Structure formats: structure tokens, C-alpha cells
């Protein structure tokens, strides 16, 4: 990634927002990061500059972050807006997704996972941590076995599954396992086929129900 990526953080907590800005600026994203603490300030900055990404706190004083998301999307067509929050209730994440958010990043992420999530989003791929889907399932649901337990996953495929469950991006998995993009793609296609699913979230949920991870 050679071009500078312009990111706007909209969050009313100065310590967190400036820490996040520093993390994104100092690490390997080659990004220029601005911070707005209020919606009015955010709109002012959006008027003055074309951003590649907005990271928006889902809880802002005096307004609802999801309402602000709708305003951003209506006024700045095509601008990716990602929600960020310490509140990771499944219903809230689903509401953000239904409202058009391009992703959801928990504030509990460490720098490595944060950078991986933002990198994935900048590459045009929505980011929703797979473990948030798992948290929506009751323990009884997870313990209830599938009617046709799936076998035949290789050791490497199980490794890939576990990293998916941690919410890691494809690139981070490639780096962790020292494998190429094409090799990971092959593993994912094989896992999806064996588990009879067609996306990461469904894959992790089904793997958990079958006690594969």
C-alpha cells in the first residue's frame, strides 16, 4: 500500500480517539488520520477533505451513531463507514450491519487486530468479527450436535478455522501461518465445502456447534 489513506475517527472520548489515531498513523497503514469529537466537527471535516474511511463510535452524546451513519451515507455516497464500540452485543452489531455499516470493530481489539481489521476494510472487504456471531448463540445451541457431524478437515484447515474464529483477516492468517494468498483461498474453499457453508461467519458458527474449534 503506497498511497496515503485518509481516515476520519468520530469519537467523543479524546484519550481513546487520539490513541487510535496514533496507532493507525504510526503503524504500517501509511495513513493520515483526523479526529472529530462531535458530529458538527465531523461534517465540517468531511466538507473540507475527501476521506477513504470513517470510523464512527456507535454511542455519541446527544445523537445516535447509527443515525449519524445514515446521514453520512446519504450525503457522502460510497464513503465506507465502520462502527466502533465497546458494546459488542450481537443485536447491536446486526443493527449496524443492517444500517449499512461497512464493518464493526470492538474497542477491545489490540493494535494488531485493529490494524488487520482496518487493512481489510481499506482493501474493500467488510469486517465483522466472527466471534461476535458465536456470542449470539446460547450454550445449549453450541452444545447441540449437528445431525450430520462433518469430519475430514485437515490439521491445517482446523488451524485456519481457529484463526477465523478469532476474527483475523485473511492477510493476518496468511502471515500467521506463513502461507500464500492462493493457499489460504484453497483452504477456505475446502473448509466451506466440507462444512456446507458459504461465508466466514456461518463457517465459524457451524464449526463451533460441531466442536471443531
mmCIF file with all atom_site columns, C-alpha atoms in Angstrom:
data_model
loop_
_atom_site.group_PDB
_atom_site.id
_atom_site.type_symbol
_atom_site.label_atom_id
_atom_site.label_alt_id
_atom_site.label_comp_id
_atom_site.label_asym_id
_atom_site.label_entity_id
_atom_site.label_seq_id
_atom_site.pdbx_PDB_ins_code
_atom_site.Cartn_x
_atom_site.Cartn_y
_atom_site.Cartn_z
_atom_site.occupancy
_atom_site.B_iso_or_equiv
_atom_site.pdbx_formal_charge
_atom_site.auth_seq_id
_atom_site.auth_comp_id
_atom_site.auth_asym_id
_atom_site.auth_atom_id
_atom_site.pdbx_PDB_model_num
ATOM 1   C CA . UNK A 1 1   ? 0.000   0.000   0.000  1.00 0.00 ? 1   UNK A CA 1
ATOM 2   C CA . UNK A 1 2   ? 1.874   3.065   -1.224 1.00 0.00 ? 2   UNK A CA 1
ATOM 3   C CA . UNK A 1 3   ? -0.744  5.883   -1.306 1.00 0.00 ? 3   UNK A CA 1
ATOM 4   C CA . UNK A 1 4   ? -1.729  7.653   1.874  1.00 0.00 ? 4   UNK A CA 1
ATOM 5   C CA . UNK A 1 5   ? -5.076  6.541   3.242  1.00 0.00 ? 5   UNK A CA 1
ATOM 6   C CA . UNK A 1 6   ? -7.222  9.298   4.761  1.00 0.00 ? 6   UNK A CA 1
ATOM 7   C CA . UNK A 1 7   ? -9.181  8.197   7.823  1.00 0.00 ? 7   UNK A CA 1
ATOM 8   C CA . UNK A 1 8   ? -11.595 10.198  9.983  1.00 0.00 ? 8   UNK A CA 1
ATOM 9   C CA . UNK A 1 9   ? -12.291 8.995   13.537 1.00 0.00 ? 9   UNK A CA 1
ATOM 10  C CA . UNK A 1 10  ? -15.532 10.269  15.093 1.00 0.00 ? 10  UNK A CA 1
ATOM 11  C CA . UNK A 1 11  ? -15.460 9.564   18.829 1.00 0.00 ? 11  UNK A CA 1
ATOM 12  C CA . UNK A 1 12  ? -16.194 11.737  21.854 1.00 0.00 ? 12  UNK A CA 1
ATOM 13  C CA . UNK A 1 13  ? -13.514 10.194  24.093 1.00 0.00 ? 13  UNK A CA 1
ATOM 14  C CA . UNK A 1 14  ? -10.280 12.164  23.469 1.00 0.00 ? 14  UNK A CA 1
ATOM 15  C CA . UNK A 1 15  ? -7.934  9.644   25.097 1.00 0.00 ? 15  UNK A CA 1
ATOM 16  C CA . UNK A 1 16  ? -9.295  6.732   23.081 1.00 0.00 ? 16  UNK A CA 1
ATOM 17  C CA . UNK A 1 17  ? -9.688  8.585   19.787 1.00 0.00 ? 17  UNK A CA 1
ATOM 18  C CA . UNK A 1 18  ? -6.206  10.095  19.844 1.00 0.00 ? 18  UNK A CA 1
ATOM 19  C CA . UNK A 1 19  ? -4.709  6.770   20.912 1.00 0.00 ? 19  UNK A CA 1
ATOM 20  C CA . UNK A 1 20  ? -6.476  5.105   17.997 1.00 0.00 ? 20  UNK A CA 1
ATOM 21  C CA . UNK A 1 21  ? -5.267  7.830   15.643 1.00 0.00 ? 21  UNK A CA 1
ATOM 22  C CA . UNK A 1 22  ? -1.707  7.345   16.854 1.00 0.00 ? 22  UNK A CA 1
ATOM 23  C CA . UNK A 1 23  ? -1.925  3.577   16.372 1.00 0.00 ? 23  UNK A CA 1
ATOM 24  C CA . UNK A 1 24  ? -3.209  3.955   12.817 1.00 0.00 ? 24  UNK A CA 1
ATOM 25  C CA . UNK A 1 25  ? -0.674  6.665   11.948 1.00 0.00 ? 25  UNK A CA 1
ATOM 26  C CA . UNK A 1 26  ? 2.416   5.046   13.429 1.00 0.00 ? 26  UNK A CA 1
ATOM 27  C CA . UNK A 1 27  ? 1.977   1.530   12.129 1.00 0.00 ? 27  UNK A CA 1
ATOM 28  C CA . UNK A 1 28  ? 2.065   0.091   8.636  1.00 0.00 ? 28  UNK A CA 1
ATOM 29  C CA . UNK A 1 29  ? -1.093  1.544   7.104  1.00 0.00 ? 29  UNK A CA 1
ATOM 30  C CA . UNK A 1 30  ? 0.561   4.694   5.684  1.00 0.00 ? 30  UNK A CA 1
ATOM 31  C CA . UNK A 1 31  ? -2.465  6.658   6.811  1.00 0.00 ? 31  UNK A CA 1
ATOM 32  C CA . UNK A 1 32  ? -3.352  10.255  7.569  1.00 0.00 ? 32  UNK A CA 1
ATOM 33  C CA . UNK A 1 33  ? -5.770  10.318  10.466 1.00 0.00 ? 33  UNK A CA 1
ATOM 34  C CA . UNK A 1 34  ? -8.035  13.136  11.664 1.00 0.00 ? 34  UNK A CA 1
ATOM 35  C CA . UNK A 1 35  ? -10.255 13.139  14.734 1.00 0.00 ? 35  UNK A CA 1
ATOM 36  C CA . UNK A 1 36  ? -13.668 14.715  15.322 1.00 0.00 ? 36  UNK A CA 1
ATOM 37  C CA . UNK A 1 37  ? -15.257 14.675  18.772 1.00 0.00 ? 37  UNK A CA 1
ATOM 38  C CA . UNK A 1 38  ? -18.705 15.917  17.744 1.00 0.00 ? 38  UNK A CA 1
ATOM 39  C CA . UNK A 1 39  ? -20.997 15.342  14.736 1.00 0.00 ? 39  UNK A CA 1
ATOM 40  C CA . UNK A 1 40  ? -20.776 19.001  13.680 1.00 0.00 ? 40  UNK A CA 1
ATOM 41  C CA . UNK A 1 41  ? -16.990 18.801  13.675 1.00 0.00 ? 41  UNK A CA 1
ATOM 42  C CA . UNK A 1 42  ? -17.182 15.588  11.666 1.00 0.00 ? 42  UNK A CA 1
ATOM 43  C CA . UNK A 1 43  ? -19.368 17.186  8.983  1.00 0.00 ? 43  UNK A CA 1
ATOM 44  C CA . UNK A 1 44  ? -17.001 20.171  8.821  1.00 0.00 ? 44  UNK A CA 1
ATOM 45  C CA . UNK A 1 45  ? -14.035 17.888  8.210  1.00 0.00 ? 45  UNK A CA 1
ATOM 46  C CA . UNK A 1 46  ? -15.934 15.857  5.609  1.00 0.00 ? 46  UNK A CA 1
ATOM 47  C CA . UNK A 1 47  ? -16.712 19.087  3.760  1.00 0.00 ? 47  UNK A CA 1
ATOM 48  C CA . UNK A 1 48  ? -13.038 20.052  3.704  1.00 0.00 ? 48  UNK A CA 1
ATOM 49  C CA . UNK A 1 49  ? -11.444 16.737  2.759  1.00 0.00 ? 49  UNK A CA 1
ATOM 50  C CA . UNK A 1 50  ? -12.152 13.517  0.885  1.00 0.00 ? 50  UNK A CA 1
ATOM 51  C CA . UNK A 1 51  ? -11.732 10.582  3.258  1.00 0.00 ? 51  UNK A CA 1
ATOM 52  C CA . UNK A 1 52  ? -11.211 6.945   2.360  1.00 0.00 ? 52  UNK A CA 1
ATOM 53  C CA . UNK A 1 53  ? -12.771 5.699   5.584  1.00 0.00 ? 53  UNK A CA 1
ATOM 54  C CA . UNK A 1 54  ? -14.759 6.935   8.581  1.00 0.00 ? 54  UNK A CA 1
ATOM 55  C CA . UNK A 1 55  ? -14.513 5.106   11.917 1.00 0.00 ? 55  UNK A CA 1
ATOM 56  C CA . UNK A 1 56  ? -17.602 6.084   13.904 1.00 0.00 ? 56  UNK A CA 1
ATOM 57  C CA . UNK A 1 57  ? -18.360 5.477   17.590 1.00 0.00 ? 57  UNK A CA 1
ATOM 58  C CA . UNK A 1 58  ? -21.774 3.867   17.866 1.00 0.00 ? 58  UNK A CA 1
ATOM 59  C CA . UNK A 1 59  ? -22.575 5.768   21.086 1.00 0.00 ? 59  UNK A CA 1
ATOM 60  C CA . UNK A 1 60  ? -22.178 9.553   20.899 1.00 0.00 ? 60  UNK A CA 1
ATOM 61  C CA . UNK A 1 61  ? -23.639 12.116  23.345 1.00 0.00 ? 61  UNK A CA 1
ATOM 62  C CA . UNK A 1 62  ? -26.716 13.860  22.004 1.00 0.00 ? 62  UNK A CA 1
ATOM 63  C CA . UNK A 1 63  ? -27.070 11.612  18.977 1.00 0.00 ? 63  UNK A CA 1
ATOM 64  C CA . UNK A 1 64  ? -27.227 8.006   17.896 1.00 0.00 ? 64  UNK A CA 1
ATOM 65  C CA . UNK A 1 65  ? -24.189 6.799   15.979 1.00 0.00 ? 65  UNK A CA 1
ATOM 66  C CA . UNK A 1 66  ? -26.432 4.722   13.727 1.00 0.00 ? 66  UNK A CA 1
ATOM 67  C CA . UNK A 1 67  ? -28.471 7.813   12.820 1.00 0.00 ? 67  UNK A CA 1
ATOM 68  C CA . UNK A 1 68  ? -25.246 9.635   12.047 1.00 0.00 ? 68  UNK A CA 1
ATOM 69  C CA . UNK A 1 69  ? -24.197 6.674   9.915  1.00 0.00 ? 69  UNK A CA 1
ATOM 70  C CA . UNK A 1 70  ? -27.367 7.146   7.849  1.00 0.00 ? 70  UNK A CA 1
ATOM 71  C CA . UNK A 1 71  ? -26.619 10.850  7.400  1.00 0.00 ? 71  UNK A CA 1
ATOM 72  C CA . UNK A 1 72  ? -23.045 10.166  6.307  1.00 0.00 ? 72  UNK A CA 1
ATOM 73  C CA . UNK A 1 73  ? -24.162 7.563   3.792  1.00 0.00 ? 73  UNK A CA 1
ATOM 74  C CA . UNK A 1 74  ? -26.888 9.827   2.386  1.00 0.00 ? 74  UNK A CA 1
ATOM 75  C CA . UNK A 1 75  ? -24.602 12.837  1.975  1.00 0.00 ? 75  UNK A CA 1
ATOM 76  C CA . UNK A 1 76  ? -21.342 11.103  1.011  1.00 0.00 ? 76  UNK A CA 1
ATOM 77  C CA . UNK A 1 77  ? -22.336 8.273   -1.289 1.00 0.00 ? 77  UNK A CA 1
ATOM 78  C CA . UNK A 1 78  ? -19.859 5.402   -1.375 1.00 0.00 ? 78  UNK A CA 1
ATOM 79  C CA . UNK A 1 79  ? -17.917 6.513   1.715  1.00 0.00 ? 79  UNK A CA 1
ATOM 80  C CA . UNK A 1 80  ? -17.158 3.426   3.851  1.00 0.00 ? 80  UNK A CA 1
ATOM 81  C CA . UNK A 1 81  ? -18.266 3.953   7.444  1.00 0.00 ? 81  UNK A CA 1
ATOM 82  C CA . UNK A 1 82  ? -17.216 1.460   10.117 1.00 0.00 ? 82  UNK A CA 1
ATOM 83  C CA . UNK A 1 83  ? -18.719 1.390   13.581 1.00 0.00 ? 83  UNK A CA 1
ATOM 84  C CA . UNK A 1 84  ? -16.510 1.036   16.643 1.00 0.00 ? 84  UNK A CA 1
ATOM 85  C CA . UNK A 1 85  ? -17.711 0.342   20.168 1.00 0.00 ? 85  UNK A CA 1
ATOM 86  C CA . UNK A 1 86  ? -17.013 -1.368  23.472 1.00 0.00 ? 86  UNK A CA 1
ATOM 87  C CA . UNK A 1 87  ? -20.619 -2.574  23.292 1.00 0.00 ? 87  UNK A CA 1
ATOM 88  C CA . UNK A 1 88  ? -20.484 -5.756  21.209 1.00 0.00 ? 88  UNK A CA 1
ATOM 89  C CA . UNK A 1 89  ? -23.975 -7.136  21.774 1.00 0.00 ? 89  UNK A CA 1
ATOM 90  C CA . UNK A 1 90  ? -24.943 -9.217  18.784 1.00 0.00 ? 90  UNK A CA 1
ATOM 91  C CA . UNK A 1 91  ? -28.204 -7.348  18.185 1.00 0.00 ? 91  UNK A CA 1
ATOM 92  C CA . UNK A 1 92  ? -26.317 -4.034  18.071 1.00 0.00 ? 92  UNK A CA 1
ATOM 93  C CA . UNK A 1 93  ? -23.776 -5.398  15.593 1.00 0.00 ? 93  UNK A CA 1
ATOM 94  C CA . UNK A 1 94  ? -26.603 -6.724  13.412 1.00 0.00 ? 94  UNK A CA 1
ATOM 95  C CA . UNK A 1 95  ? -28.355 -3.346  13.583 1.00 0.00 ? 95  UNK A CA 1
ATOM 96  C CA . UNK A 1 96  ? -25.160 -1.634  12.424 1.00 0.00 ? 96  UNK A CA 1
ATOM 97  C CA . UNK A 1 97  ? -24.857 -4.096  9.558  1.00 0.00 ? 97  UNK A CA 1
ATOM 98  C CA . UNK A 1 98  ? -28.498 -3.586  8.560  1.00 0.00 ? 98  UNK A CA 1
ATOM 99  C CA . UNK A 1 99  ? -27.969 0.195   8.655  1.00 0.00 ? 99  UNK A CA 1
ATOM 100 C CA . UNK A 1 100 ? -25.220 -0.074  6.065  1.00 0.00 ? 100 UNK A CA 1
ATOM 101 C CA . UNK A 1 101 ? -22.060 -0.056  8.175  1.00 0.00 ? 101 UNK A CA 1
ATOM 102 C CA . UNK A 1 102 ? -19.091 -1.484  6.276  1.00 0.00 ? 102 UNK A CA 1
ATOM 103 C CA . UNK A 1 103 ? -17.845 -3.174  9.412  1.00 0.00 ? 103 UNK A CA 1
ATOM 104 C CA . UNK A 1 104 ? -17.768 -3.298  13.192 1.00 0.00 ? 104 UNK A CA 1
ATOM 105 C CA . UNK A 1 105 ? -14.591 -3.064  15.286 1.00 0.00 ? 105 UNK A CA 1
ATOM 106 C CA . UNK A 1 106 ? -14.666 -3.790  19.044 1.00 0.00 ? 106 UNK A CA 1
ATOM 107 C CA . UNK A 1 107 ? -12.775 -1.248  21.144 1.00 0.00 ? 107 UNK A CA 1
ATOM 108 C CA . UNK A 1 108 ? -11.217 -4.183  22.982 1.00 0.00 ? 108 UNK A CA 1
ATOM 109 C CA . UNK A 1 109 ? -9.071  -5.074  19.953 1.00 0.00 ? 109 UNK A CA 1
ATOM 110 C CA . UNK A 1 110 ? -5.316  -4.787  20.412 1.00 0.00 ? 110 UNK A CA 1
ATOM 111 C CA . UNK A 1 111 ? -3.273  -2.866  17.832 1.00 0.00 ? 111 UNK A CA 1
ATOM 112 C CA . UNK A 1 112 ? -2.503  -5.928  15.724 1.00 0.00 ? 112 UNK A CA 1
ATOM 113 C CA . UNK A 1 113 ? -6.153  -6.907  15.310 1.00 0.00 ? 113 UNK A CA 1
ATOM 114 C CA . UNK A 1 114 ? -7.166  -3.281  14.819 1.00 0.00 ? 114 UNK A CA 1
ATOM 115 C CA . UNK A 1 115 ? -4.658  -2.806  12.008 1.00 0.00 ? 115 UNK A CA 1
ATOM 116 C CA . UNK A 1 116 ? -5.715  -6.092  10.443 1.00 0.00 ? 116 UNK A CA 1
ATOM 117 C CA . UNK A 1 117 ? -9.375  -5.053  10.525 1.00 0.00 ? 117 UNK A CA 1
ATOM 118 C CA . UNK A 1 118 ? -8.735  -1.599  9.055  1.00 0.00 ? 118 UNK A CA 1
ATOM 119 C CA . UNK A 1 119 ? -6.445  -3.045  6.393  1.00 0.00 ? 119 UNK A CA 1
ATOM 120 C CA . UNK A 1 120 ? -9.161  -5.493  5.352  1.00 0.00 ? 120 UNK A CA 1
ATOM 121 C CA . UNK A 1 121 ? -11.717 -2.672  5.165  1.00 0.00 ? 121 UNK A CA 1
ATOM 122 C CA . UNK A 1 122 ? -9.409  -0.456  3.109  1.00 0.00 ? 122 UNK A CA 1
ATOM 123 C CA . UNK A 1 123 ? -8.986  -3.351  0.692  1.00 0.00 ? 123 UNK A CA 1
ATOM 124 C CA . UNK A 1 124 ? -12.737 -3.238  0.134  1.00 0.00 ? 124 UNK A CA 1
ATOM 125 C CA . UNK A 1 125 ? -13.772 -6.173  2.340  1.00 0.00 ? 125 UNK A CA 1
ATOM 126 C CA . UNK A 1 126 ? -16.304 -5.628  5.141  1.00 0.00 ? 126 UNK A CA 1
ATOM 127 C CA . UNK A 1 127 ? -15.115 -6.603  8.617  1.00 0.00 ? 127 UNK A CA 1
ATOM 128 C CA . UNK A 1 128 ? -17.334 -8.232  11.237 1.00 0.00 ? 128 UNK A CA 1
ATOM 129 C CA . UNK A 1 129 ? -15.509 -10.362 13.845 1.00 0.00 ? 129 UNK A CA 1
ATOM 130 C CA . UNK A 1 130 ? -16.628 -13.967 13.706 1.00 0.00 ? 130 UNK A CA 1
ATOM 131 C CA . UNK A 1 131 ? -16.566 -14.306 17.486 1.00 0.00 ? 131 UNK A CA 1
ATOM 132 C CA . UNK A 1 132 ? -19.435 -11.814 17.726 1.00 0.00 ? 132 UNK A CA 1
ATOM 133 C CA . UNK A 1 133 ? -21.610 -14.288 15.856 1.00 0.00 ? 133 UNK A CA 1
ATOM 134 C CA . UNK A 1 134 ? -20.572 -17.002 18.293 1.00 0.00 ? 134 UNK A CA 1
ATOM 135 C CA . UNK A 1 135 ? -21.539 -14.821 21.243 1.00 0.00 ? 135 UNK A CA 1
ATOM 136 C CA . UNK A 1 136 ? -25.120 -14.721 19.964 1.00 0.00 ? 136 UNK A CA 1
ATOM 137 C CA . UNK A 1 137 ? -25.512 -18.471 20.411 1.00 0.00 ? 137 UNK A CA 1
ATOM 138 C CA . UNK A 1 138 ? -26.636 -19.864 23.739 1.00 0.00 ? 138 UNK A CA 1
ATOM 139 C CA . UNK A 1 139 ? -24.528 -22.550 25.376 1.00 0.00 ? 139 UNK A CA 1
ATOM 140 C CA . UNK A 1 140 ? -27.287 -25.084 24.679 1.00 0.00 ? 140 UNK A CA 1
ATOM 141 C CA . UNK A 1 141 ? -27.184 -24.190 20.981 1.00 0.00 ? 141 UNK A CA 1
ATOM 142 C CA . UNK A 1 142 ? -23.437 -24.676 20.893 1.00 0.00 ? 142 UNK A CA 1
ATOM 143 C CA . UNK A 1 143 ? -23.702 -27.978 22.728 1.00 0.00 ? 143 UNK A CA 1
ATOM 144 C CA . UNK A 1 144 ? -26.468 -29.303 20.490 1.00 0.00 ? 144 UNK A CA 1
ATOM 145 C CA . UNK A 1 145 ? -24.760 -31.544 17.918 1.00 0.00 ? 145 UNK A CA 1
ATOM 146 C CA . UNK A 1 146 ? -25.404 -31.255 14.209 1.00 0.00 ? 146 UNK A CA 1
ATOM 147 C CA . UNK A 1 147 ? -27.474 -34.066 12.769 1.00 0.00 ? 147 UNK A CA 1
ATOM 148 C CA . UNK A 1 148 ? -24.622 -34.977 10.431 1.00 0.00 ? 148 UNK A CA 1
ATOM 149 C CA . UNK A 1 149 ? -21.287 -34.147 12.105 1.00 0.00 ? 149 UNK A CA 1
ATOM 150 C CA . UNK A 1 150 ? -18.697 -33.244 9.496  1.00 0.00 ? 150 UNK A CA 1
ATOM 151 C CA . UNK A 1 151 ? -15.326 -34.967 9.503  1.00 0.00 ? 151 UNK A CA 1
ATOM 152 C CA . UNK A 1 152 ? -12.336 -34.890 7.225  1.00 0.00 ? 152 UNK A CA 1
ATOM 153 C CA . UNK A 1 153 ? -10.817 -31.485 7.983  1.00 0.00 ? 153 UNK A CA 1
ATOM 154 C CA . UNK A 1 154 ? -7.047  -31.477 7.789  1.00 0.00 ? 154 UNK A CA 1
ATOM 155 C CA . UNK A 1 155 ? -4.919  -30.160 10.617 1.00 0.00 ? 155 UNK A CA 1
ATOM 156 C CA . UNK A 1 156 ? -4.144  -27.031 8.630  1.00 0.00 ? 156 UNK A CA 1
ATOM 157 C CA . UNK A 1 157 ? -7.827  -26.446 7.904  1.00 0.00 ? 157 UNK A CA 1
ATOM 158 C CA . UNK A 1 158 ? -8.592  -26.649 11.622 1.00 0.00 ? 158 UNK A CA 1
ATOM 159 C CA . UNK A 1 159 ? -5.842  -24.075 12.244 1.00 0.00 ? 159 UNK A CA 1
ATOM 160 C CA . UNK A 1 160 ? -7.448  -21.780 9.683  1.00 0.00 ? 160 UNK A CA 1
ATOM 161 C CA . UNK A 1 161 ? -10.841 -22.285 11.351 1.00 0.00 ? 161 UNK A CA 1
ATOM 162 C CA . UNK A 1 162 ? -9.478  -21.307 14.762 1.00 0.00 ? 162 UNK A CA 1
ATOM 163 C CA . UNK A 1 163 ? -7.936  -18.125 13.387 1.00 0.00 ? 163 UNK A CA 1
ATOM 164 C CA . UNK A 1 164 ? -11.202 -17.291 11.630 1.00 0.00 ? 164 UNK A CA 1
ATOM 165 C CA . UNK A 1 165 ? -12.944 -17.668 14.986 1.00 0.00 ? 165 UNK A CA 1
ATOM 166 C CA . UNK A 1 166 ? -10.522 -15.118 16.455 1.00 0.00 ? 166 UNK A CA 1
ATOM 167 C CA . UNK A 1 167 ? -11.712 -12.644 13.824 1.00 0.00 ? 167 UNK A CA 1
ATOM 168 C CA . UNK A 1 168 ? -8.404  -12.460 11.973 1.00 0.00 ? 168 UNK A CA 1
ATOM 169 C CA . UNK A 1 169 ? -8.351  -11.112 8.419  1.00 0.00 ? 169 UNK A CA 1
ATOM 170 C CA . UNK A 1 170 ? -7.164  -13.242 5.505  1.00 0.00 ? 170 UNK A CA 1
ATOM 171 C CA . UNK A 1 171 ? -3.898  -11.337 5.349  1.00 0.00 ? 171 UNK A CA 1
ATOM 172 C CA . UNK A 1 172 ? -3.219  -11.832 9.055  1.00 0.00 ? 172 UNK A CA 1
ATOM 173 C CA . UNK A 1 173 ? -3.925  -15.556 8.728  1.00 0.00 ? 173 UNK A CA 1
ATOM 174 C CA . UNK A 1 174 ? -1.503  -15.773 5.795  1.00 0.00 ? 174 UNK A CA 1
ATOM 175 C CA . UNK A 1 175 ? 1.192   -14.069 7.879  1.00 0.00 ? 175 UNK A CA 1
ATOM 176 C CA . UNK A 1 176 ? 0.491   -16.175 10.983 1.00 0.00 ? 176 UNK A CA 1
ATOM 177 C CA . UNK A 1 177 ? 0.639   -19.483 9.078  1.00 0.00 ? 177 UNK A CA 1
ATOM 178 C CA . UNK A 1 178 ? 3.317   -18.408 6.572  1.00 0.00 ? 178 UNK A CA 1
ATOM 179 C CA . UNK A 1 179 ? 1.143   -19.325 3.601  1.00 0.00 ? 179 UNK A CA 1
ATOM 180 C CA . UNK A 1 180 ? 0.325   -17.577 0.333  1.00 0.00 ? 180 UNK A CA 1
ATOM 181 C CA . UNK A 1 181 ? -2.937  -15.891 -0.584 1.00 0.00 ? 181 UNK A CA 1
ATOM 182 C CA . UNK A 1 182 ? -3.771  -18.678 -3.045 1.00 0.00 ? 182 UNK A CA 1
ATOM 183 C CA . UNK A 1 183 ? -3.033  -21.376 -0.458 1.00 0.00 ? 183 UNK A CA 1
ATOM 184 C CA . UNK A 1 184 ? -5.335  -19.747 2.088  1.00 0.00 ? 184 UNK A CA 1
ATOM 185 C CA . UNK A 1 185 ? -8.034  -19.384 -0.554 1.00 0.00 ? 185 UNK A CA 1
ATOM 186 C CA . UNK A 1 186 ? -7.737  -23.097 -1.276 1.00 0.00 ? 186 UNK A CA 1
ATOM 187 C CA . UNK A 1 187 ? -8.028  -23.955 2.434  1.00 0.00 ? 187 UNK A CA 1
ATOM 188 C CA . UNK A 1 188 ? -11.090 -21.727 2.850  1.00 0.00 ? 188 UNK A CA 1
ATOM 189 C CA . UNK A 1 189 ? -12.826 -23.181 -0.191 1.00 0.00 ? 189 UNK A CA 1
ATOM 190 C CA . UNK A 1 190 ? -12.174 -26.676 1.141  1.00 0.00 ? 190 UNK A CA 1
ATOM 191 C CA . UNK A 1 191 ? -13.454 -25.837 4.630  1.00 0.00 ? 191 UNK A CA 1
ATOM 192 C CA . UNK A 1 192 ? -16.568 -24.101 3.276  1.00 0.00 ? 192 UNK A CA 1
ATOM 193 C CA . UNK A 1 193 ? -17.286 -27.091 1.053  1.00 0.00 ? 193 UNK A CA 1
ATOM 194 C CA . UNK A 1 194 ? -16.830 -29.643 3.841  1.00 0.00 ? 194 UNK A CA 1
ATOM 195 C CA . UNK A 1 195 ? -18.996 -27.685 6.263  1.00 0.00 ? 195 UNK A CA 1
ATOM 196 C CA . UNK A 1 196 ? -21.516 -26.803 3.553  1.00 0.00 ? 196 UNK A CA 1
ATOM 197 C CA . UNK A 1 197 ? -21.431 -23.049 4.212  1.00 0.00 ? 197 UNK A CA 1
ATOM 198 C CA . UNK A 1 198 ? -20.690 -20.033 2.045  1.00 0.00 ? 198 UNK A CA 1
ATOM 199 C CA . UNK A 1 199 ? -19.282 -17.367 4.377  1.00 0.00 ? 199 UNK A CA 1
ATOM 200 C CA . UNK A 1 200 ? -16.883 -16.927 7.292  1.00 0.00 ? 200 UNK A CA 1
ATOM 201 C CA . UNK A 1 201 ? -19.497 -16.318 9.982  1.00 0.00 ? 201 UNK A CA 1
ATOM 202 C CA . UNK A 1 202 ? -21.583 -19.373 9.096  1.00 0.00 ? 202 UNK A CA 1
ATOM 203 C CA . UNK A 1 203 ? -18.377 -21.383 8.924  1.00 0.00 ? 203 UNK A CA 1
ATOM 204 C CA . UNK A 1 204 ? -17.294 -20.440 12.458 1.00 0.00 ? 204 UNK A CA 1
ATOM 205 C CA . UNK A 1 205 ? -20.762 -20.959 13.927 1.00 0.00 ? 205 UNK A CA 1
ATOM 206 C CA . UNK A 1 206 ? -21.110 -24.412 12.380 1.00 0.00 ? 206 UNK A CA 1
ATOM 207 C CA . UNK A 1 207 ? -17.574 -25.395 13.401 1.00 0.00 ? 207 UNK A CA 1
ATOM 208 C CA . UNK A 1 208 ? -18.329 -24.389 16.998 1.00 0.00 ? 208 UNK A CA 1
ATOM 209 C CA . UNK A 1 209 ? -21.543 -26.413 17.035 1.00 0.00 ? 209 UNK A CA 1
ATOM 210 C CA . UNK A 1 210 ? -19.613 -29.442 15.787 1.00 0.00 ? 210 UNK A CA 1
ATOM 211 C CA . UNK A 1 211 ? -16.868 -28.907 18.397 1.00 0.00 ? 211 UNK A CA 1
ATOM 212 C CA . UNK A 1 212 ? -14.249 -28.449 15.692 1.00 0.00 ? 212 UNK A CA 1
ATOM 213 C CA . UNK A 1 213 ? -12.820 -25.343 17.376 1.00 0.00 ? 213 UNK A CA 1
#
